[in-house]
PDB file of C-alpha atoms in Angstrom:
ATOM      1  CA  UNK U   1     146.709  53.636  95.277  1.00 56.00           C
ATOM      2  CA  UNK U   2     147.557  50.597  93.175  1.00 65.00           C
ATOM      3  CA  UNK U   3     147.686  50.709  89.321  1.00 63.00           C
ATOM      4  CA  UNK U   4     144.307  48.930  89.028  1.00 65.00           C
ATOM      5  CA  UNK U   5     142.610  51.588  91.179  1.00 62.00           C
ATOM      6  CA  UNK U   6     144.240  54.390  89.188  1.00 59.00           C
ATOM      7  CA  UNK U   7     143.071  52.776  85.932  1.00 60.00           C
ATOM      8  CA  UNK U   8     139.537  52.379  87.354  1.00 64.00           C
ATOM      9  CA  UNK U   9     139.443  56.057  88.364  1.00 63.00           C
ATOM     10  CA  UNK U  10     140.338  57.112  84.826  1.00 76.00           C
ATOM     11  CA  UNK U  11     138.221  54.654  82.869  1.00 81.00           C
ATOM     12  CA  UNK U  12     135.487  57.256  82.300  1.00 84.00           C
ATOM     13  CA  UNK U  13     137.895  59.947  81.029  1.00 87.00           C
ATOM     14  CA  UNK U  14     137.119  58.830  77.481  1.00 91.00           C
ATOM     15  CA  UNK U  15     133.687  60.475  77.944  1.00 93.00           C
ATOM     16  CA  UNK U  16     135.391  63.891  77.810  1.00 93.00           C
ATOM     17  CA  UNK U  17     136.545  63.139  74.257  1.00 93.00           C
ATOM     18  CA  UNK U  18     133.133  61.686  73.347  1.00 94.00           C
ATOM     19  CA  UNK U  19     131.491  64.897  74.567  1.00 94.00           C
ATOM     20  CA  UNK U  20     133.763  67.187  72.558  1.00 94.00           C
ATOM     21  CA  UNK U  21     133.553  64.874  69.559  1.00 95.00           C
ATOM     22  CA  UNK U  22     129.753  65.032  69.742  1.00 95.00           C
ATOM     23  CA  UNK U  23     129.910  68.845  69.954  1.00 95.00           C
ATOM     24  CA  UNK U  24     132.115  69.070  66.860  1.00 95.00           C
ATOM     25  CA  UNK U  25     129.913  66.630  64.933  1.00 96.00           C
ATOM     26  CA  UNK U  26     126.622  68.212  65.997  1.00 96.00           C
ATOM     27  CA  UNK U  27     127.419  71.927  65.786  1.00 95.00           C
ATOM     28  CA  UNK U  28     129.937  71.567  62.947  1.00 95.00           C
ATOM     29  CA  UNK U  29     127.599  69.257  61.059  1.00 96.00           C
ATOM     30  CA  UNK U  30     124.660  71.636  61.462  1.00 96.00           C
ATOM     31  CA  UNK U  31     126.721  74.648  60.346  1.00 95.00           C
ATOM     32  CA  UNK U  32     128.086  72.656  57.384  1.00 95.00           C
ATOM     33  CA  UNK U  33     124.546  71.588  56.416  1.00 96.00           C
ATOM     34  CA  UNK U  34     123.331  75.205  56.522  1.00 95.00           C
ATOM     35  CA  UNK U  35     126.307  76.468  54.482  1.00 94.00           C
ATOM     36  CA  UNK U  36     125.674  73.790  51.827  1.00 95.00           C
ATOM     37  CA  UNK U  37     121.958  74.552  51.766  1.00 94.00           C
ATOM     38  CA  UNK U  38     122.677  78.273  51.350  1.00 92.00           C
ATOM     39  CA  UNK U  39     125.070  77.601  48.463  1.00 92.00           C
ATOM     40  CA  UNK U  40     122.481  75.375  46.796  1.00 92.00           C
ATOM     41  CA  UNK U  41     119.763  78.012  47.202  1.00 89.00           C
ATOM     42  CA  UNK U  42     122.053  80.738  45.833  1.00 88.00           C
ATOM     43  CA  UNK U  43     122.647  78.545  42.780  1.00 86.00           C
ATOM     44  CA  UNK U  44     118.920  77.846  42.316  1.00 79.00           C
ATOM     45  CA  UNK U  45     117.722  81.424  42.973  1.00 72.00           C
ATOM     46  CA  UNK U  46     120.174  83.824  41.333  1.00 64.00           C
TER      47      UNK U  46
ATOM     48  CA  UNK T   1     114.181 100.963  40.058  1.00 42.00           C
ATOM     49  CA  UNK T   2     116.473 102.289  42.769  1.00 46.00           C
ATOM     50  CA  UNK T   3     117.637  99.503  45.088  1.00 49.00           C
ATOM     51  CA  UNK T   4     116.957  99.852  48.787  1.00 54.00           C
ATOM     52  CA  UNK T   5     120.130 100.951  50.665  1.00 49.00           C
ATOM     53  CA  UNK T   6     121.595  98.150  52.750  1.00 57.00           C
ATOM     54  CA  UNK T   7     121.985  98.660  56.480  1.00 56.00           C
ATOM     55  CA  UNK T   8     125.073  97.651  58.456  1.00 55.00           C
ATOM     56  CA  UNK T   9     123.280  94.489  59.604  1.00 57.00           C
ATOM     57  CA  UNK T  10     122.605  93.438  55.994  1.00 65.00           C
ATOM     58  CA  UNK T  11     126.302  93.569  55.024  1.00 68.00           C
ATOM     59  CA  UNK T  12     127.338  90.300  53.394  1.00 78.00           C
ATOM     60  CA  UNK T  13     130.673  90.040  55.231  1.00 85.00           C
ATOM     61  CA  UNK T  14     129.115  89.894  58.711  1.00 88.00           C
ATOM     62  CA  UNK T  15     127.864  86.302  58.520  1.00 89.00           C
ATOM     63  CA  UNK T  16     131.212  84.717  57.506  1.00 90.00           C
ATOM     64  CA  UNK T  17     133.033  87.006  59.977  1.00 92.00           C
ATOM     65  CA  UNK T  18     130.783  85.715  62.774  1.00 93.00           C
ATOM     66  CA  UNK T  19     131.407  82.134  61.635  1.00 92.00           C
ATOM     67  CA  UNK T  20     135.191  82.533  61.701  1.00 93.00           C
ATOM     68  CA  UNK T  21     135.093  84.364  65.057  1.00 94.00           C
ATOM     69  CA  UNK T  22     133.037  81.611  66.683  1.00 93.00           C
ATOM     70  CA  UNK T  23     135.342  78.956  65.221  1.00 93.00           C
ATOM     71  CA  UNK T  24     138.401  80.774  66.599  1.00 94.00           C
ATOM     72  CA  UNK T  25     136.874  81.162  70.078  1.00 95.00           C
ATOM     73  CA  UNK T  26     135.729  77.525  70.147  1.00 92.00           C
ATOM     74  CA  UNK T  27     139.261  76.358  69.192  1.00 93.00           C
ATOM     75  CA  UNK T  28     140.658  78.534  72.019  1.00 93.00           C
ATOM     76  CA  UNK T  29     138.090  76.958  74.377  1.00 93.00           C
ATOM     77  CA  UNK T  30     139.350  73.505  73.393  1.00 92.00           C
ATOM     78  CA  UNK T  31     142.961  74.568  74.099  1.00 93.00           C
ATOM     79  CA  UNK T  32     142.111  75.869  77.597  1.00 92.00           C
ATOM     80  CA  UNK T  33     139.861  72.890  78.348  1.00 91.00           C
ATOM     81  CA  UNK T  34     142.383  70.246  77.420  1.00 91.00           C
ATOM     82  CA  UNK T  35     145.234  71.958  79.264  1.00 91.00           C
ATOM     83  CA  UNK T  36     143.200  72.532  82.475  1.00 89.00           C
ATOM     84  CA  UNK T  37     144.331  70.709  85.599  1.00 86.00           C
ATOM     85  CA  UNK T  38     142.124  67.794  86.724  1.00 86.00           C
ATOM     86  CA  UNK T  39     139.658  68.303  89.573  1.00 83.00           C
ATOM     87  CA  UNK T  40     140.346  66.737  93.009  1.00 79.00           C
ATOM     88  CA  UNK T  41     137.041  64.819  93.000  1.00 80.00           C
ATOM     89  CA  UNK T  42     136.038  64.480  89.349  1.00 83.00           C
ATOM     90  CA  UNK T  43     139.467  64.250  87.743  1.00 85.00           C
ATOM     91  CA  UNK T  44     139.442  65.020  84.003  1.00 89.00           C
ATOM     92  CA  UNK T  45     135.649  64.720  83.822  1.00 90.00           C
ATOM     93  CA  UNK T  46     135.437  68.326  85.019  1.00 90.00           C
ATOM     94  CA  UNK T  47     136.412  69.245  81.448  1.00 92.00           C
ATOM     95  CA  UNK T  48     132.850  68.478  80.347  1.00 93.00           C
ATOM     96  CA  UNK T  49     131.630  71.567  82.261  1.00 92.00           C
ATOM     97  CA  UNK T  50     132.767  74.177  79.664  1.00 93.00           C
ATOM     98  CA  UNK T  51     130.675  72.316  77.100  1.00 94.00           C
ATOM     99  CA  UNK T  52     127.591  71.163  79.003  1.00 95.00           C
ATOM    100  CA  UNK T  53     126.711  74.366  80.873  1.00 94.00           C
ATOM    101  CA  UNK T  54     127.101  76.838  77.938  1.00 95.00           C
ATOM    102  CA  UNK T  55     125.162  74.424  75.663  1.00 96.00           C
ATOM    103  CA  UNK T  56     122.287  74.462  78.179  1.00 95.00           C
ATOM    104  CA  UNK T  57     122.416  78.261  78.510  1.00 95.00           C
ATOM    105  CA  UNK T  58     122.402  78.689  74.735  1.00 96.00           C
ATOM    106  CA  UNK T  59     119.356  76.429  74.526  1.00 96.00           C
ATOM    107  CA  UNK T  60     117.668  78.779  77.040  1.00 96.00           C
ATOM    108  CA  UNK T  61     118.730  81.811  74.975  1.00 96.00           C
ATOM    109  CA  UNK T  62     117.504  80.227  71.723  1.00 97.00           C
ATOM    110  CA  UNK T  63     114.106  79.302  73.161  1.00 97.00           C
ATOM    111  CA  UNK T  64     113.805  82.685  74.880  1.00 97.00           C
ATOM    112  CA  UNK T  65     114.506  84.437  71.560  1.00 97.00           C
ATOM    113  CA  UNK T  66     112.014  82.108  69.828  1.00 97.00           C
ATOM    114  CA  UNK T  67     109.342  83.521  72.155  1.00 97.00           C
ATOM    115  CA  UNK T  68     110.515  87.133  71.709  1.00 97.00           C
ATOM    116  CA  UNK T  69     110.460  86.873  67.893  1.00 96.00           C
ATOM    117  CA  UNK T  70     107.171  84.961  68.047  1.00 97.00           C
ATOM    118  CA  UNK T  71     105.617  87.731  70.110  1.00 97.00           C
ATOM    119  CA  UNK T  72     107.066  90.340  67.737  1.00 96.00           C
ATOM    120  CA  UNK T  73     105.422  88.478  64.847  1.00 96.00           C
ATOM    121  CA  UNK T  74     102.039  88.333  66.597  1.00 96.00           C
ATOM    122  CA  UNK T  75     102.189  92.094  67.214  1.00 97.00           C
ATOM    123  CA  UNK T  76     103.615  93.294  63.878  1.00 95.00           C
ATOM    124  CA  UNK T  77     102.731  90.380  61.502  1.00 94.00           C
ATOM    125  CA  UNK T  78     106.106  90.868  59.818  1.00 94.00           C
ATOM    126  CA  UNK T  79     107.339  87.616  58.240  1.00 92.00           C
ATOM    127  CA  UNK T  80     110.891  88.531  59.200  1.00 92.00           C
ATOM    128  CA  UNK T  81     110.101  87.764  62.855  1.00 95.00           C
ATOM    129  CA  UNK T  82     108.471  84.447  61.984  1.00 95.00           C
ATOM    130  CA  UNK T  83     111.612  83.337  60.139  1.00 94.00           C
ATOM    131  CA  UNK T  84     113.838  84.369  63.052  1.00 95.00           C
ATOM    132  CA  UNK T  85     111.560  82.647  65.587  1.00 96.00           C
ATOM    133  CA  UNK T  86     111.617  79.327  63.706  1.00 96.00           C
ATOM    134  CA  UNK T  87     115.383  79.587  63.081  1.00 96.00           C
ATOM    135  CA  UNK T  88     116.052  80.234  66.763  1.00 96.00           C
ATOM    136  CA  UNK T  89     113.925  77.215  67.766  1.00 97.00           C
ATOM    137  CA  UNK T  90     115.857  74.966  65.369  1.00 97.00           C
ATOM    138  CA  UNK T  91     119.216  76.138  66.745  1.00 97.00           C
ATOM    139  CA  UNK T  92     117.889  75.662  70.298  1.00 97.00           C
ATOM    140  CA  UNK T  93     117.047  72.045  69.495  1.00 97.00           C
ATOM    141  CA  UNK T  94     120.664  71.464  68.375  1.00 97.00           C
ATOM    142  CA  UNK T  95     122.020  72.973  71.602  1.00 97.00           C
ATOM    143  CA  UNK T  96     119.591  71.061  73.820  1.00 97.00           C
ATOM    144  CA  UNK T  97     120.562  67.758  72.159  1.00 97.00           C
ATOM    145  CA  UNK T  98     124.195  68.580  72.966  1.00 97.00           C
ATOM    146  CA  UNK T  99     123.231  69.440  76.540  1.00 96.00           C
ATOM    147  CA  UNK T 100     121.307  66.174  77.002  1.00 96.00           C
ATOM    148  CA  UNK T 101     124.098  64.069  75.479  1.00 96.00           C
ATOM    149  CA  UNK T 102     126.957  65.644  77.439  1.00 96.00           C
ATOM    150  CA  UNK T 103     124.829  65.562  80.596  1.00 94.00           C
ATOM    151  CA  UNK T 104     124.251  61.829  80.229  1.00 94.00           C
ATOM    152  CA  UNK T 105     127.967  61.200  79.664  1.00 94.00           C
ATOM    153  CA  UNK T 106     128.822  63.302  82.720  1.00 92.00           C
ATOM    154  CA  UNK T 107     126.125  61.632  84.821  1.00 91.00           C
ATOM    155  CA  UNK T 108     127.266  58.037  84.351  1.00 91.00           C
ATOM    156  CA  UNK T 109     130.647  58.367  86.144  1.00 90.00           C
ATOM    157  CA  UNK T 110     129.529  60.978  88.702  1.00 88.00           C
ATOM    158  CA  UNK T 111     125.991  59.804  89.584  1.00 88.00           C
ATOM    159  CA  UNK T 112     126.236  56.198  88.430  1.00 89.00           C
ATOM    160  CA  UNK T 113     123.528  56.591  85.789  1.00 90.00           C
ATOM    161  CA  UNK T 114     123.153  58.024  82.292  1.00 93.00           C
ATOM    162  CA  UNK T 115     119.567  59.054  82.931  1.00 93.00           C
ATOM    163  CA  UNK T 116     117.257  59.662  85.867  1.00 91.00           C
ATOM    164  CA  UNK T 117     113.667  60.889  85.648  1.00 93.00           C
ATOM    165  CA  UNK T 118     114.393  63.826  87.928  1.00 90.00           C
ATOM    166  CA  UNK T 119     112.848  67.259  87.411  1.00 92.00           C
ATOM    167  CA  UNK T 120     115.786  68.896  85.589  1.00 93.00           C
ATOM    168  CA  UNK T 121     116.381  66.078  83.128  1.00 94.00           C
ATOM    169  CA  UNK T 122     112.695  65.394  82.518  1.00 95.00           C
ATOM    170  CA  UNK T 123     111.865  69.066  81.869  1.00 95.00           C
ATOM    171  CA  UNK T 124     114.878  69.313  79.526  1.00 96.00           C
ATOM    172  CA  UNK T 125     113.608  66.305  77.564  1.00 97.00           C
ATOM    173  CA  UNK T 126     110.102  67.805  77.508  1.00 96.00           C
ATOM    174  CA  UNK T 127     111.465  71.101  76.151  1.00 96.00           C
ATOM    175  CA  UNK T 128     113.313  69.195  73.432  1.00 97.00           C
ATOM    176  CA  UNK T 129     110.105  67.352  72.476  1.00 97.00           C
ATOM    177  CA  UNK T 130     107.976  70.511  72.502  1.00 97.00           C
ATOM    178  CA  UNK T 131     110.336  72.412  70.163  1.00 97.00           C
ATOM    179  CA  UNK T 132     110.751  69.421  67.835  1.00 97.00           C
ATOM    180  CA  UNK T 133     106.948  69.315  67.818  1.00 96.00           C
ATOM    181  CA  UNK T 134     106.825  73.020  66.956  1.00 96.00           C
ATOM    182  CA  UNK T 135     109.137  72.466  63.977  1.00 96.00           C
ATOM    183  CA  UNK T 136     107.044  69.473  62.876  1.00 97.00           C
ATOM    184  CA  UNK T 137     103.838  71.525  63.084  1.00 96.00           C
ATOM    185  CA  UNK T 138     105.500  74.142  60.850  1.00 94.00           C
ATOM    186  CA  UNK T 139     106.217  71.366  58.372  1.00 93.00           C
ATOM    187  CA  UNK T 140     102.600  70.240  58.069  1.00 95.00           C
ATOM    188  CA  UNK T 141     100.873  73.630  57.631  1.00 93.00           C
ATOM    189  CA  UNK T 142     100.955  74.821  54.013  1.00 89.00           C
ATOM    190  CA  UNK T 143      99.455  78.284  54.423  1.00 90.00           C
ATOM    191  CA  UNK T 144     102.415  80.580  55.338  1.00 91.00           C
ATOM    192  CA  UNK T 145     100.314  83.050  57.374  1.00 93.00           C
ATOM    193  CA  UNK T 146      98.577  80.322  59.408  1.00 95.00           C
ATOM    194  CA  UNK T 147     101.884  78.492  59.905  1.00 95.00           C
ATOM    195  CA  UNK T 148     103.545  81.649  61.219  1.00 95.00           C
ATOM    196  CA  UNK T 149     100.626  82.400  63.572  1.00 96.00           C
ATOM    197  CA  UNK T 150     100.442  78.868  65.019  1.00 97.00           C
ATOM    198  CA  UNK T 151     104.222  78.638  65.324  1.00 96.00           C
ATOM    199  CA  UNK T 152     104.449  82.011  67.095  1.00 97.00           C
ATOM    200  CA  UNK T 153     101.780  80.995  69.623  1.00 97.00           C
ATOM    201  CA  UNK T 154     103.576  77.675  70.327  1.00 97.00           C
ATOM    202  CA  UNK T 155     106.899  79.521  70.637  1.00 96.00           C
ATOM    203  CA  UNK T 156     105.503  82.004  73.151  1.00 97.00           C
ATOM    204  CA  UNK T 157     103.628  79.391  75.227  1.00 97.00           C
ATOM    205  CA  UNK T 158     106.507  76.878  75.184  1.00 96.00           C
ATOM    206  CA  UNK T 159     108.953  79.467  76.534  1.00 95.00           C
ATOM    207  CA  UNK T 160     107.403  78.928  79.984  1.00 96.00           C
ATOM    208  CA  UNK T 161     109.565  75.783  80.005  1.00 94.00           C
ATOM    209  CA  UNK T 162     112.767  77.835  80.294  1.00 95.00           C
ATOM    210  CA  UNK T 163     112.196  79.266  83.818  1.00 95.00           C
ATOM    211  CA  UNK T 164     110.594  75.977  84.957  1.00 95.00           C
ATOM    212  CA  UNK T 165     113.664  74.074  83.760  1.00 94.00           C
ATOM    213  CA  UNK T 166     116.052  76.555  85.398  1.00 94.00           C
ATOM    214  CA  UNK T 167     114.200  76.575  88.729  1.00 93.00           C
ATOM    215  CA  UNK T 168     113.481  72.824  88.760  1.00 92.00           C
ATOM    216  CA  UNK T 169     116.609  72.121  90.843  1.00 91.00           C
ATOM    217  CA  UNK T 170     115.298  74.471  93.551  1.00 91.00           C
ATOM    218  CA  UNK T 171     111.614  73.554  93.395  1.00 91.00           C
ATOM    219  CA  UNK T 172     112.042  69.757  93.466  1.00 89.00           C
ATOM    220  CA  UNK T 173     114.472  67.354  95.074  1.00 85.00           C
ATOM    221  CA  UNK T 174     116.672  66.499  92.092  1.00 84.00           C
ATOM    222  CA  UNK T 175     119.743  64.403  91.426  1.00 84.00           C
ATOM    223  CA  UNK T 176     120.995  67.261  89.257  1.00 87.00           C
ATOM    224  CA  UNK T 177     122.991  69.850  91.176  1.00 81.00           C
ATOM    225  CA  UNK T 178     121.952  73.518  91.467  1.00 80.00           C
ATOM    226  CA  UNK T 179     123.450  75.844  88.778  1.00 75.00           C
ATOM    227  CA  UNK T 180     127.284  75.687  88.596  1.00 71.00           C
ATOM    228  CA  UNK T 181     127.604  79.377  89.490  1.00 69.00           C
ATOM    229  CA  UNK T 182     125.575  78.849  92.686  1.00 67.00           C
ATOM    230  CA  UNK T 183     127.854  76.105  94.021  1.00 68.00           C
ATOM    231  CA  UNK T 184     130.156  77.295  96.832  1.00 61.00           C
ATOM    232  CA  UNK T 185     133.515  78.389  95.392  1.00 63.00           C
ATOM    233  CA  UNK T 186     135.585  75.737  97.172  1.00 65.00           C
ATOM    234  CA  UNK T 187     133.360  72.917  95.849  1.00 68.00           C
ATOM    235  CA  UNK T 188     132.897  74.293  92.338  1.00 74.00           C
ATOM    236  CA  UNK T 189     134.794  73.083  89.282  1.00 76.00           C
ATOM    237  CA  UNK T 190     134.914  76.762  88.299  1.00 78.00           C
ATOM    238  CA  UNK T 191     137.443  77.347  91.101  1.00 79.00           C
ATOM    239  CA  UNK T 192     139.902  75.751  88.665  1.00 83.00           C
ATOM    240  CA  UNK T 193     141.304  78.736  86.636  1.00 86.00           C
ATOM    241  CA  UNK T 194     141.716  76.693  83.434  1.00 88.00           C
ATOM    242  CA  UNK T 195     138.121  75.453  83.552  1.00 90.00           C
ATOM    243  CA  UNK T 196     136.841  78.951  84.419  1.00 91.00           C
ATOM    244  CA  UNK T 197     138.603  80.532  81.407  1.00 93.00           C
ATOM    245  CA  UNK T 198     137.419  77.682  79.148  1.00 93.00           C
ATOM    246  CA  UNK T 199     133.868  78.103  80.474  1.00 93.00           C
ATOM    247  CA  UNK T 200     133.809  81.873  79.807  1.00 94.00           C
ATOM    248  CA  UNK T 201     135.350  81.415  76.357  1.00 95.00           C
ATOM    249  CA  UNK T 202     132.901  78.652  75.536  1.00 95.00           C
ATOM    250  CA  UNK T 203     129.984  80.841  76.599  1.00 95.00           C
ATOM    251  CA  UNK T 204     131.245  83.646  74.351  1.00 95.00           C
ATOM    252  CA  UNK T 205     132.027  81.279  71.458  1.00 95.00           C
ATOM    253  CA  UNK T 206     128.626  79.574  71.612  1.00 95.00           C
ATOM    254  CA  UNK T 207     126.856  82.951  71.757  1.00 96.00           C
ATOM    255  CA  UNK T 208     128.715  84.178  68.660  1.00 96.00           C
ATOM    256  CA  UNK T 209     127.984  80.804  67.022  1.00 96.00           C
ATOM    257  CA  UNK T 210     124.290  81.244  67.855  1.00 96.00           C
ATOM    258  CA  UNK T 211     124.219  84.686  66.201  1.00 95.00           C
ATOM    259  CA  UNK T 212     126.052  83.267  63.163  1.00 95.00           C
ATOM    260  CA  UNK T 213     123.691  80.288  62.830  1.00 96.00           C
ATOM    261  CA  UNK T 214     120.656  82.548  63.332  1.00 95.00           C
ATOM    262  CA  UNK T 215     121.757  84.899  60.534  1.00 93.00           C
ATOM    263  CA  UNK T 216     122.556  82.005  58.212  1.00 93.00           C
ATOM    264  CA  UNK T 217     119.323  80.114  58.985  1.00 94.00           C
ATOM    265  CA  UNK T 218     117.322  83.347  58.660  1.00 93.00           C
ATOM    266  CA  UNK T 219     118.839  84.062  55.227  1.00 91.00           C
ATOM    267  CA  UNK T 220     118.019  80.503  54.113  1.00 93.00           C
ATOM    268  CA  UNK T 221     114.457  80.871  55.405  1.00 92.00           C
ATOM    269  CA  UNK T 222     114.091  84.130  53.436  1.00 91.00           C
ATOM    270  CA  UNK T 223     115.159  82.434  50.185  1.00 90.00           C
ATOM    271  CA  UNK T 224     112.874  79.445  50.843  1.00 89.00           C
ATOM    272  CA  UNK T 225     109.996  81.844  51.550  1.00 87.00           C
ATOM    273  CA  UNK T 226     110.680  83.681  48.239  1.00 85.00           C
ATOM    274  CA  UNK T 227     110.606  80.336  46.397  1.00 85.00           C
ATOM    275  CA  UNK T 228     107.361  79.433  48.185  1.00 80.00           C
ATOM    276  CA  UNK T 229     105.747  82.765  47.162  1.00 80.00           C
ATOM    277  CA  UNK T 230     106.829  82.234  43.541  1.00 79.00           C
ATOM    278  CA  UNK T 231     105.332  78.737  43.621  1.00 76.00           C
ATOM    279  CA  UNK T 232     102.011  80.027  45.014  1.00 76.00           C
ATOM    280  CA  UNK T 233     101.913  82.784  42.351  1.00 76.00           C
ATOM    281  CA  UNK T 234     102.576  80.210  39.618  1.00 78.00           C
ATOM    282  CA  UNK T 235      99.803  77.965  40.950  1.00 76.00           C
ATOM    283  CA  UNK T 236      97.359  80.909  41.046  1.00 77.00           C
ATOM    284  CA  UNK T 237      98.431  81.872  37.516  1.00 78.00           C
ATOM    285  CA  UNK T 238      97.812  78.360  36.173  1.00 74.00           C
ATOM    286  CA  UNK T 239      94.393  78.268  37.912  1.00 71.00           C
ATOM    287  CA  UNK T 240      93.383  81.540  36.182  1.00 69.00           C
ATOM    288  CA  UNK T 241      94.520  80.152  32.801  1.00 69.00           C
ATOM    289  CA  UNK T 242      92.492  76.963  33.393  1.00 69.00           C
ATOM    290  CA  UNK T 243      89.379  79.045  34.170  1.00 64.00           C
TER     291      UNK T 243
END
């Protein structure tokens, strides 16, 4: 296998990082949003 | 007035403990995923499996629980079940978005396309739209009792999508493969020990995360519902004064 073929075979590997990045952003972002909302509500409704 | 004794499930430390546990398990999942050996056919792309499959399963669990809580509400008329049903649907939408996104990214290099209108992908998209619709319907009904009733009925009826989505790969000729656990061991990415451990950890971590998010979202919904009741009482009070 020449270097160009090896590079072509791995060109989609970046999608693994995109997937995990999306998971962190989506699930982490949702959890962070809920935590902030809860704190705000606790402040507003003692 | 004597305060009502708190049960074990009401303890304030449980929610943060669940949050930290899920975070720890998810970090461990990442470690096992990114140290797993590449697959013979898919190379490093096999590392998407411990994310995509548990996200899909958790969407099933969330929507299944939406129906269970919805049914419990219709039988008992306890607002507690309505809050849990709506919270579970919202969490399910988050997981199904993750499933759709990771599926598209996995599909492009392995199938040659991000999207195909095959039965599995189309029913997944339909489920996403139905539950977003359910949450939107909740947003436009002001009367809490009517909102809970309508939402519970949608939640119960929409849950028929879960078995249809799961069985779609058997019932129709789809581009999507049959469930990962049904693939013959020698062809499955789960034959890779690193991916198998990451998959099991991810499944556990996402389940704990689901319970954490459900508790947190349920507690928020309870506070919002208290505020809503106060607002209604104030409006009724001002109407009486005006009369």
